[in-house]
XYZ file of C-alpha atoms in Angstrom:
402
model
C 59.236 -4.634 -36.742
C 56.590 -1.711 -36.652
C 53.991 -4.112 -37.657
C 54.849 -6.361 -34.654
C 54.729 -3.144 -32.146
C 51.613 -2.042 -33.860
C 49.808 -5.505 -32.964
C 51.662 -5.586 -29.743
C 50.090 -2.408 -28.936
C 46.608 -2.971 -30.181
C 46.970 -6.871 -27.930
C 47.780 -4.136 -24.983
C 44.910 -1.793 -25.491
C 42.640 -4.207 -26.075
C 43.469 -6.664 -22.468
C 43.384 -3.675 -20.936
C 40.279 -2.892 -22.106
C 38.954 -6.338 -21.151
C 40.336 -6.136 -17.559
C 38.253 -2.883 -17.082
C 34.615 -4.470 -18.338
C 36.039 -7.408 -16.487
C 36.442 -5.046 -13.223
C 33.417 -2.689 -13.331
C 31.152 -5.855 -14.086
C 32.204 -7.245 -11.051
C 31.813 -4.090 -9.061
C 28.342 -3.684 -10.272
C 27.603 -7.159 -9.420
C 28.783 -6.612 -5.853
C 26.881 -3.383 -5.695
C 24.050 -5.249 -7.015
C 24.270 -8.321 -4.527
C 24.632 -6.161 -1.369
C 21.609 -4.188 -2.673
C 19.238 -7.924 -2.952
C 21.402 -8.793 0.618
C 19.960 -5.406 2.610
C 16.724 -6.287 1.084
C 16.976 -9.929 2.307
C 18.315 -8.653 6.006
C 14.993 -6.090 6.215
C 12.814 -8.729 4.494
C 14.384 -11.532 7.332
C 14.448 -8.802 10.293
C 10.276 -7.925 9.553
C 9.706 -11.224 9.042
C 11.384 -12.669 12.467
C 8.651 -10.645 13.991
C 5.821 -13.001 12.794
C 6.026 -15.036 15.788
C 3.453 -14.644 18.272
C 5.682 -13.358 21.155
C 7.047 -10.295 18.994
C 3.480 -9.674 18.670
C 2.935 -10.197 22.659
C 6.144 -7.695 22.992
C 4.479 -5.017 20.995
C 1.144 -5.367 23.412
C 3.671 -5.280 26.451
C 5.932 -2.754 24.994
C 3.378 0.122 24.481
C 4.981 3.122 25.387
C 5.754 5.967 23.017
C 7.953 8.158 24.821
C 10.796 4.962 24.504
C 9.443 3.725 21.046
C 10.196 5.720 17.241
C 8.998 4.382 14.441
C 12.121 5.616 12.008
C 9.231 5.636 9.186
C 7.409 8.269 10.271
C 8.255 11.717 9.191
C 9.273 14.612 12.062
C 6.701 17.182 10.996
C 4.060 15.724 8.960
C 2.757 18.961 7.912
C 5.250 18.818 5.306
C 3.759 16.055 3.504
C 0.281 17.400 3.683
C 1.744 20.834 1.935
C 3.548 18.833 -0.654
C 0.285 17.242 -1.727
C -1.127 20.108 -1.785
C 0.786 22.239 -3.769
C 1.378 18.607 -6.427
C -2.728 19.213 -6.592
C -2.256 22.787 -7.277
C -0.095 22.458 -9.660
C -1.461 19.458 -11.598
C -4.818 21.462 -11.455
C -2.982 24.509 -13.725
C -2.281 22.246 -15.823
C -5.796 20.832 -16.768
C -6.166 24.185 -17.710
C -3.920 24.010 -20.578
C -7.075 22.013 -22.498
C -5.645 20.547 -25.645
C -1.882 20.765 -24.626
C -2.462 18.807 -21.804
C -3.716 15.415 -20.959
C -4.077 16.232 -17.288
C -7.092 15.489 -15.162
C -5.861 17.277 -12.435
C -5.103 13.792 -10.432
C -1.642 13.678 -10.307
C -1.501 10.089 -9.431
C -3.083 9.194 -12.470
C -1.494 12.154 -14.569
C 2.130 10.697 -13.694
C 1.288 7.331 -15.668
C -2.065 7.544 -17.818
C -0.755 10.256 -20.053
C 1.937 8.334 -21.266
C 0.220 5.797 -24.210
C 1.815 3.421 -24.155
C 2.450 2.634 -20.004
C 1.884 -0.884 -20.351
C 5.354 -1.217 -21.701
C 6.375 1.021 -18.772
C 4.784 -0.388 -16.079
C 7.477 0.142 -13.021
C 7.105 3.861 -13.998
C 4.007 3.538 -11.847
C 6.398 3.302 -8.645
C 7.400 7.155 -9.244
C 3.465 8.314 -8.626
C 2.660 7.918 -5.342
C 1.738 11.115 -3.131
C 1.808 11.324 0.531
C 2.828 9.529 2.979
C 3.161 6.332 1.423
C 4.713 8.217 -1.574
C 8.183 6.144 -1.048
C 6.759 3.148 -1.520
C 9.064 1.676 -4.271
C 7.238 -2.110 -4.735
C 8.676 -4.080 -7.282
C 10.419 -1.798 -8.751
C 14.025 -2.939 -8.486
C 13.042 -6.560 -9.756
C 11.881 -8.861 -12.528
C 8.104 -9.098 -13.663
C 5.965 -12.215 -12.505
C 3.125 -13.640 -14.678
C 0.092 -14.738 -12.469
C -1.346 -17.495 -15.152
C -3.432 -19.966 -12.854
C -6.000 -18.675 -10.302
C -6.236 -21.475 -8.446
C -5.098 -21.779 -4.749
C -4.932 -25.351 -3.928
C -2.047 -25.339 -1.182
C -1.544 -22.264 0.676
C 1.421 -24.272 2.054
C 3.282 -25.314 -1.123
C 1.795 -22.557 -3.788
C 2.068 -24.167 -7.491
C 4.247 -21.667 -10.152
C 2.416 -19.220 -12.031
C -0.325 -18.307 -8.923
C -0.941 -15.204 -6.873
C 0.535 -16.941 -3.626
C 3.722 -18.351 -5.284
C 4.044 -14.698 -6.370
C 3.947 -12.470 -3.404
C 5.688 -14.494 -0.978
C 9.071 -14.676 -3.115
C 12.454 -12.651 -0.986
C 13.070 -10.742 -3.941
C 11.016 -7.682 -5.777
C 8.934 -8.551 -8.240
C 6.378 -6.366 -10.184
C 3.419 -9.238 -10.774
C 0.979 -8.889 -13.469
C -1.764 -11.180 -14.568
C -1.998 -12.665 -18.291
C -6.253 -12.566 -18.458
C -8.946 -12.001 -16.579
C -9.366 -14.272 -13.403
C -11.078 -14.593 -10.300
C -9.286 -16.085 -7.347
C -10.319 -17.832 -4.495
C -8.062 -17.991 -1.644
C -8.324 -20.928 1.129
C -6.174 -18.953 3.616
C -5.041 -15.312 3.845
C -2.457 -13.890 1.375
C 0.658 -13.568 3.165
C 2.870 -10.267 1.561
C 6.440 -10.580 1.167
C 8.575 -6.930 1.161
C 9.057 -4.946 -2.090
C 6.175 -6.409 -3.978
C 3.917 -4.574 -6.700
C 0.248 -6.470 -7.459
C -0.654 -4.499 -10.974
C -3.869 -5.360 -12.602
C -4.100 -3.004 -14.765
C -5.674 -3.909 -18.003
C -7.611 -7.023 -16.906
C -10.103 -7.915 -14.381
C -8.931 -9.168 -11.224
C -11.288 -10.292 -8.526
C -9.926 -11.470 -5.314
C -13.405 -12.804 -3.829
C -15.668 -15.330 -1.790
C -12.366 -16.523 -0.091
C -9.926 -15.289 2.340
C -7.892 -11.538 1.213
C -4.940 -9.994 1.301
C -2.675 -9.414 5.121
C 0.219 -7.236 4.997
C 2.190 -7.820 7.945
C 5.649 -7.030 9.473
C 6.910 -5.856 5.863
C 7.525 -2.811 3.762
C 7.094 -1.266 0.044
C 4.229 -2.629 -0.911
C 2.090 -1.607 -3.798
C -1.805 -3.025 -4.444
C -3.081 -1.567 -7.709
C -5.922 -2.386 -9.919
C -7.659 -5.251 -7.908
C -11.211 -5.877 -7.124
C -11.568 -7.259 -3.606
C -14.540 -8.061 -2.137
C -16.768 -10.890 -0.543
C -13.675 -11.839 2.401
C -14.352 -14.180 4.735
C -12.851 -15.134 7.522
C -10.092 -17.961 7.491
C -7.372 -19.587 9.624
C -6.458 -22.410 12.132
C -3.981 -23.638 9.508
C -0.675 -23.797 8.313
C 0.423 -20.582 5.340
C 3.345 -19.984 3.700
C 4.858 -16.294 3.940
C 8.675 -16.938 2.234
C 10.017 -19.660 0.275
C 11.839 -20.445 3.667
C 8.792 -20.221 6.370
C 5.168 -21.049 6.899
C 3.437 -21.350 10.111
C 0.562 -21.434 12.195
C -2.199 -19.044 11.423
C -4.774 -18.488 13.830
C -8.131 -16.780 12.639
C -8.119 -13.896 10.455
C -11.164 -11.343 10.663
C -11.975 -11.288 7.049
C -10.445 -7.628 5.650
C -10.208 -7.054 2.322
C -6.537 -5.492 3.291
C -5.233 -5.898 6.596
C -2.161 -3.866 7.497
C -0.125 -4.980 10.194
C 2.908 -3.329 11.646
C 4.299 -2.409 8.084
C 5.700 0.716 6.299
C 5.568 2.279 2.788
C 2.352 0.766 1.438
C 0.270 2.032 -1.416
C -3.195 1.063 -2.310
C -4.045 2.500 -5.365
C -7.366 2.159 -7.870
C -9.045 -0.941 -6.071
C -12.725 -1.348 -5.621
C -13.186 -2.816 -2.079
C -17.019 -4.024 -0.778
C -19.065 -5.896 1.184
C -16.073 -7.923 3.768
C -16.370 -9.729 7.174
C -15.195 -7.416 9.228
C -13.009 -3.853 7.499
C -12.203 -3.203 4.040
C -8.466 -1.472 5.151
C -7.035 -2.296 8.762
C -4.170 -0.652 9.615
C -2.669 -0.936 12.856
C -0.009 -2.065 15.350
C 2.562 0.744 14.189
C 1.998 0.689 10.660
C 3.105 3.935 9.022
C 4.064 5.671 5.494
C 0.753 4.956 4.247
C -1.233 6.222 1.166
C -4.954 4.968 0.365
C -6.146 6.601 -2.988
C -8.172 6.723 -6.164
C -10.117 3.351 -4.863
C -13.959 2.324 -4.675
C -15.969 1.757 -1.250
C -18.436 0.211 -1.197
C -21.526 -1.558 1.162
C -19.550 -1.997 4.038
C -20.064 -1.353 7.870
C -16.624 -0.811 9.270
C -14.654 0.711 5.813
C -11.806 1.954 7.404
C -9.640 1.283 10.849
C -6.685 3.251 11.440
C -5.052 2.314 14.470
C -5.162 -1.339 16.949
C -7.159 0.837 19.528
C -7.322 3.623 22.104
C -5.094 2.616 23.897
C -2.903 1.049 21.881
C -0.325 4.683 21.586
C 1.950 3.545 19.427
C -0.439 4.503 16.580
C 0.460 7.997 17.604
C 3.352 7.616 14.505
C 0.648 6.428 12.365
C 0.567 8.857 9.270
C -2.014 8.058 6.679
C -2.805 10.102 3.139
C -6.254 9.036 1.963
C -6.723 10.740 -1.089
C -9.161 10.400 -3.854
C -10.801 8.076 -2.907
C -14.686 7.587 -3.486
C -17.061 6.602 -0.531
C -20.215 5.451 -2.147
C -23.628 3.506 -1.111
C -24.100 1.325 2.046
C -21.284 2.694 3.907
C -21.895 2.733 8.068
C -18.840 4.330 9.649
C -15.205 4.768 9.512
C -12.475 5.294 12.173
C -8.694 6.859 13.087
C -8.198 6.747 16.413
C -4.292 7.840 16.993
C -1.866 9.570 14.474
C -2.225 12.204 11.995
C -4.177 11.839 8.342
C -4.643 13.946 5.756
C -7.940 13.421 4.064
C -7.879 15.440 0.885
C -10.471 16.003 -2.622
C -12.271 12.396 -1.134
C -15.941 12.085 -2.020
C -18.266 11.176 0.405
C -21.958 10.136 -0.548
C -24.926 8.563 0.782
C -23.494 7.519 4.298
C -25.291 6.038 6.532
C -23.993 6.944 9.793
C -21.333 9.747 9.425
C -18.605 10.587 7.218
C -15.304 11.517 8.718
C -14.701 9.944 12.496
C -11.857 9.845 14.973
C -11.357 8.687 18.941
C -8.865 8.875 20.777
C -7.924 12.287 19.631
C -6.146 12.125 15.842
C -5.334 14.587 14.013
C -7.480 15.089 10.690
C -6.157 17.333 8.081
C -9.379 17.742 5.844
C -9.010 19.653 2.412
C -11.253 19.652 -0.594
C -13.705 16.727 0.403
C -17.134 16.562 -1.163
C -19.926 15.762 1.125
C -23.390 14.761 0.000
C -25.016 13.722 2.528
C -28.492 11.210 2.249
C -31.778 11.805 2.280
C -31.831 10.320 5.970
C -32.188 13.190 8.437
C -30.396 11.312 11.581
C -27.376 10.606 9.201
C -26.389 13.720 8.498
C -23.634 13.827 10.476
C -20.253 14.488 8.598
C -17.509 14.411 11.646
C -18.065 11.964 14.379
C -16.661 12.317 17.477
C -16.411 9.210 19.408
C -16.679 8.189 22.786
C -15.118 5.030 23.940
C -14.826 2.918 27.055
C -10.929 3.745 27.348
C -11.195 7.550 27.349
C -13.551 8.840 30.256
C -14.528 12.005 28.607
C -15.596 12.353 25.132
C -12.223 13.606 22.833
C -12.791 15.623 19.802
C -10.431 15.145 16.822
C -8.605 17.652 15.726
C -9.675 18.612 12.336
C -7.516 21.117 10.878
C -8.384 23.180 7.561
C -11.629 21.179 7.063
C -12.772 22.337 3.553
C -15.902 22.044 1.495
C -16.219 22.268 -2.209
């Protein structure tokens, strides 16, 4: 008799125990599905706004006092004095010598002192600074391969390329398995909460169309070498599993930013495009531009659609790190605020740092070496343009020099 309690208790204990795996497994799931369905609903909601008349709306609809971007910060200040003070602190540290890896970058501090970070790749998410510090990419999802350069159908990608990888609904984190240079036929379309990581091979993205980010968020480019874009379009491109469409022509950018939030563009080497190496404009915000390579280009940086295009008033742009090298013209924020900060600036061949349309330019710890040239010796431009009748300086607060 107490044997058959004993087992009728341990039969108890043990369905109950069953029903409660049995319940929180199902909870998580749920928790996990309506997490992949609000991803789906932003990813669907950005995307409904590829059509051409959203974009005609947004031309039509330009008026900031009844339009808030919700990813732009209240007082970007804020940002620019948490950078600062990460800097700061990061810089103590590389004072430490032996005990500490540091370089004083705390971008690359956050991952490259950990050994063995290509078993921890996602941790990369967690390193951003500024503005487009929330940018999460791939972080919640599975890793894609990219095995096969090739781009043969921009309409009906093959498995195991670049294009099949990026324009998937869910997150993915996509590496590559070797070196490879890839050749696109038409622009690469973006899909939401996607990470490109290259790091440890050598990725070209060249003589072809480049990379468009548009109408999407979390984003995160890493470790590419783009350069050589031409421009393509008049044809048909896939941007989800469940959509392609018309695309007219594309300008040729390296990266083109298009009315998105939380993007990241981190350790690229960008040179020598058809028209800029980053556009961002039409309302994109929550943006961070470090640690890469420019290079021989005329127009190297647009940060905003145009004068009068006010909207880019909520633009907010970190640009950090970065290094401006040989053959480099001119570069240009017109609206919104960006903090340029411990950039190096060489050999320029028209000016430096410009703005129209009056931006505000946070400028801390640049380096400037200006050429040999005497008429380029400019290092702020202020810009006159055929929309603003007199000229407009940009502000530049706390411009430093090292």
């Amino acid at each position: 008799m107490a044997i058959s309690l004993r087992c009728f208790s341990l039969c108890s204990f043990t369905i109950f125990l069953l029903i409660l795996i049995v319940s929180v497994k199902a909870s998580t799931t749920q928790k996990n599905d309506e997490v992949v369905q609000s991803r789906k609903l932003v990813t669907q909601e950005l995307q409904s706004l590829k059509n051409s008349s959203m974009v005609e709306s947004l031309d039509d609809n330009n008026d900031e006092d009844t339009w808030n971007n919700e990813h732009a910060v209240e007082n970007p200040e804020e940002i620019a004095s948490m950078v600062d003070m990460n800097i700061r602190n990061h810089t103590e540290r590389r004072k430490l010598g032996y005990f500490s890896c540091g370089t004083g970058n705390p971008i690359d501090d956050c991952w490259r002192c950990d050994r063995r970070w290509h078993l921890r790749r996602k941790h990369l998410a967690n390193c951003a600074i500024g503005f487009g510090r929330n940018a999460v990419g791939g972080r919640d999802g599975k890793y894609y391969v990219v095995n096969n350069p090739r781009d043969d159908d921009p309409v009906n990608p093959r498995p195991g390329t670049l294009r099949h990888a990026v324009i998937q609904d869910r997150p993915l984190w996509i590496v590559f398995k070797r070196d490879m240079v890839i050749t696109l036929k038409q622009e690469l379309l973006m899909n939401s909460f996607k990470t490109i990581d290259a790091r440890g091979v050598n990725v070209h993205i060249a003589y072809g169309a480049c990379i468009t980010i548009q109408f999407v968020t979390n984003v995160i480019i890493h470790g590419l070498h783009i350069h050589d874009c031409k421009p393509t379009g008049n044809a048909m491109v896939r941007s989800s599993p469940s959509h392609y469409g018309w695309r007219t022509m594309a300008d040729g950018d390296a990266i083109s930013i298009f009315g998105s939030s939380h993007i990241w563009i981190d350790h690229n080497s960008l040179s020598n495009c058809a028209d800029g190496l980053v556009d961002a404009i039409m309302g994109s915000t929550a943006l961070t531009i470090s640690n890469n390579y420019f290079t021989h280009h005329n127009e190297v940086i647009l940060l905003g659609h145009s004068d009068s295009y006010t909207r880019d008033k909520q633009m907010q742009v970190t640009i950090a790190y970065n290094h401006f090298g040989e053959g480099l013209i001119q570069r240009m924020p017109r609206h919104g605020y960006f903090h340029v900060v411990n950039n190096d600036y060489t050999h320029w061949e028209m000016y430096a740092i410009g703005g129209s349309a009056n931006p505000t330019i946070n400028s801390q710890g640049n380096r400037y070496l200006a050429p040999v040239n005497p008429f380029a010796k400019e290092v702020t431009k202020r810009v006159d343009t055929d929309t603003v009748q007199e000229l407009q300086v940009p502000h530049v607060a706390a411009l430093e020099f090292l």
